[in-house]
Amino acid sequence: MNKKDIRNREDIFLLVSSFYEKVRSDTVLGPFFNKIIKDWDDHIERLTNFWQSTLFLKTKYSGNPLEAHVQVDKECNNSITELHFGLWLNLWFQTIDEHFKGDYAENAKYRARKMGTFLYLKIFEARKNN
């Protein structure tokens, strides 16, 4: 398969939906996501908007990912660890590499790594402040 770079919303939708197929069936991550997310179509749409905003600087996304992840950690008895973020990141990279190659694909990896680190630190900071 001749891979192309991430170019538009349709590519981002493919990336996000393929990624969450992996997450949902993952034995470690799946239970977290399947417990919390009740409307997968809405979640995929929201995350497609998020990544479109992130990669192409489009302002379609509105939400607070930090607060959402802190809340998920609370609902899961503060059980999210660096293992979960590592698995999440590995699946994200794997999905990108399966479908895409290029500058935007590499930027999606870079931004996910940066975002994962930030969210991980903020979750633990929130635990300390509660």
Short mmCIF file of C-alpha atoms in Angstrom, two decimals:
data_model
loop_
_atom_site.label_atom_id
_atom_site.label_comp_id
_atom_site.label_asym_id
_atom_site.label_seq_id
_atom_site.Cartn_x
_atom_site.Cartn_y
_atom_site.Cartn_z
CA MET A 1 0.00 0.00 0.00
CA ASN A 2 1.41 3.37 -1.00
CA LYS A 3 0.88 5.57 2.05
CA LYS A 4 0.07 9.25 1.83
CA ASP A 5 0.18 11.97 4.44
CA ILE A 6 -2.81 13.06 6.50
CA ARG A 7 -4.43 15.69 4.28
CA ASN A 8 -8.01 16.33 5.33
CA ARG A 9 -10.88 15.57 7.69
CA GLU A 10 -11.61 12.25 5.99
CA ASP A 11 -8.05 11.11 6.70
CA ILE A 12 -8.35 12.20 10.31
CA PHE A 13 -11.67 10.35 10.63
CA LEU A 14 -10.00 7.19 9.27
CA LEU A 15 -7.15 7.59 11.75
CA VAL A 16 -9.37 8.27 14.77
CA SER A 17 -11.93 5.55 14.01
CA SER A 18 -9.23 2.94 13.27
CA PHE A 19 -7.38 3.90 16.44
CA TYR A 20 -10.46 3.57 18.65
CA GLU A 21 -11.24 0.16 17.15
CA LYS A 22 -7.88 -0.94 18.55
CA VAL A 23 -8.45 0.82 21.88
CA ARG A 24 -11.89 -0.72 22.36
CA SER A 25 -10.57 -4.24 21.88
CA ASP A 26 -7.37 -3.76 23.88
CA THR A 27 -7.45 -5.84 27.06
CA VAL A 28 -5.93 -3.07 29.20
CA LEU A 29 -7.34 0.12 27.66
CA GLY A 30 -10.68 -1.22 26.47
CA PRO A 31 -12.26 -1.54 29.91
CA PHE A 32 -11.56 2.14 30.71
CA PHE A 33 -12.92 3.47 27.44
CA ASN A 34 -15.85 1.06 27.14
CA LYS A 35 -16.95 1.87 30.70
CA ILE A 36 -16.90 5.64 30.21
CA ILE A 37 -17.90 6.22 26.59
CA LYS A 38 -21.57 5.57 25.98
CA ASP A 39 -21.90 7.08 22.48
CA TRP A 40 -18.97 5.99 20.33
CA ASP A 41 -20.18 7.84 17.23
CA ASP A 42 -20.22 11.09 19.17
CA HIS A 43 -16.81 10.36 20.67
CA ILE A 44 -15.27 9.63 17.25
CA GLU A 45 -16.79 12.84 15.86
CA ARG A 46 -15.51 14.90 18.81
CA LEU A 47 -12.01 13.43 18.53
CA THR A 48 -11.99 13.93 14.77
CA ASN A 49 -12.78 17.59 15.44
CA PHE A 50 -10.03 17.71 18.07
CA TRP A 51 -7.36 16.29 15.76
CA GLN A 52 -8.52 18.43 12.85
CA SER A 53 -8.09 21.47 15.11
CA THR A 54 -4.75 20.20 16.36
CA LEU A 55 -3.21 19.30 13.00
CA PHE A 56 -4.77 21.86 10.68
CA LEU A 57 -5.46 24.69 13.15
CA LYS A 58 -9.16 24.56 12.40
CA THR A 59 -11.30 25.73 15.28
CA LYS A 60 -14.06 23.11 15.16
CA TYR A 61 -13.22 21.54 18.50
CA SER A 62 -14.72 22.78 21.72
CA GLY A 63 -14.13 20.92 24.91
CA ASN A 64 -11.74 20.48 27.78
CA PRO A 65 -9.64 17.34 27.30
CA LEU A 66 -7.76 17.93 30.54
CA GLU A 67 -10.92 18.02 32.64
CA ALA A 68 -12.33 15.02 30.76
CA HIS A 69 -9.27 12.90 31.54
CA VAL A 70 -9.12 13.99 35.18
CA GLN A 71 -12.80 13.01 35.49
CA VAL A 72 -12.20 9.61 33.85
CA ASP A 73 -9.37 8.95 36.29
CA LYS A 74 -11.68 9.83 39.21
CA GLU A 75 -14.44 7.56 37.89
CA CYS A 76 -11.88 4.77 37.58
CA ASN A 77 -10.71 5.11 41.20
CA ASN A 78 -7.52 6.98 40.26
CA SER A 79 -6.20 3.89 38.52
CA ILE A 80 -4.78 5.41 35.32
CA THR A 81 -1.00 4.94 35.17
CA GLU A 82 1.89 5.61 32.85
CA LEU A 83 1.30 2.12 31.43
CA HIS A 84 -2.07 3.25 30.07
CA PHE A 85 -0.57 6.32 28.44
CA GLY A 86 2.23 4.22 26.95
CA LEU A 87 -0.21 1.71 25.49
CA TRP A 88 -2.41 4.52 24.17
CA LEU A 89 0.58 6.15 22.50
CA ASN A 90 1.81 2.88 21.00
CA LEU A 91 -1.61 2.17 19.49
CA TRP A 92 -1.78 5.74 18.13
CA PHE A 93 1.65 5.41 16.48
CA GLN A 94 0.78 1.96 15.13
CA THR A 95 -2.44 3.25 13.60
CA ILE A 96 -0.71 6.23 12.01
CA ASP A 97 2.03 4.00 10.58
CA GLU A 98 -0.54 1.57 9.14
CA HIS A 99 -2.29 4.30 7.16
CA PHE A 100 -0.08 7.35 6.70
CA LYS A 101 3.40 8.66 6.10
CA GLY A 102 4.58 12.27 5.96
CA ASP A 103 4.91 15.53 7.86
CA TYR A 104 1.35 15.65 9.23
CA ALA A 105 1.57 12.01 10.28
CA GLU A 106 4.79 12.75 12.17
CA ASN A 107 3.21 15.86 13.68
CA ALA A 108 0.26 13.74 14.89
CA LYS A 109 2.76 11.50 16.70
CA TYR A 110 4.65 14.46 18.16
CA ARG A 111 1.49 16.15 19.40
CA ALA A 112 0.12 12.94 20.90
CA ARG A 113 3.38 12.34 22.77
CA LYS A 114 3.36 15.89 24.09
CA MET A 115 -0.35 15.77 24.98
CA GLY A 116 -0.02 12.37 26.69
CA THR A 117 2.78 13.65 28.89
CA PHE A 118 0.82 16.78 29.80
CA LEU A 119 -2.39 14.86 30.59
CA TYR A 120 -0.50 12.27 32.62
CA LEU A 121 1.13 14.97 34.76
CA LYS A 122 -2.13 16.88 35.21
CA ILE A 123 -4.04 13.77 36.28
CA PHE A 124 -1.53 13.14 39.06
CA GLU A 125 -1.52 16.80 40.02
CA ALA A 126 -5.33 16.68 40.32
CA ARG A 127 -5.09 13.63 42.59
CA LYS A 128 -2.75 15.49 44.90
CA ASN A 129 -5.09 18.46 45.09
CA ASN A 130 -8.17 16.41 46.02
#
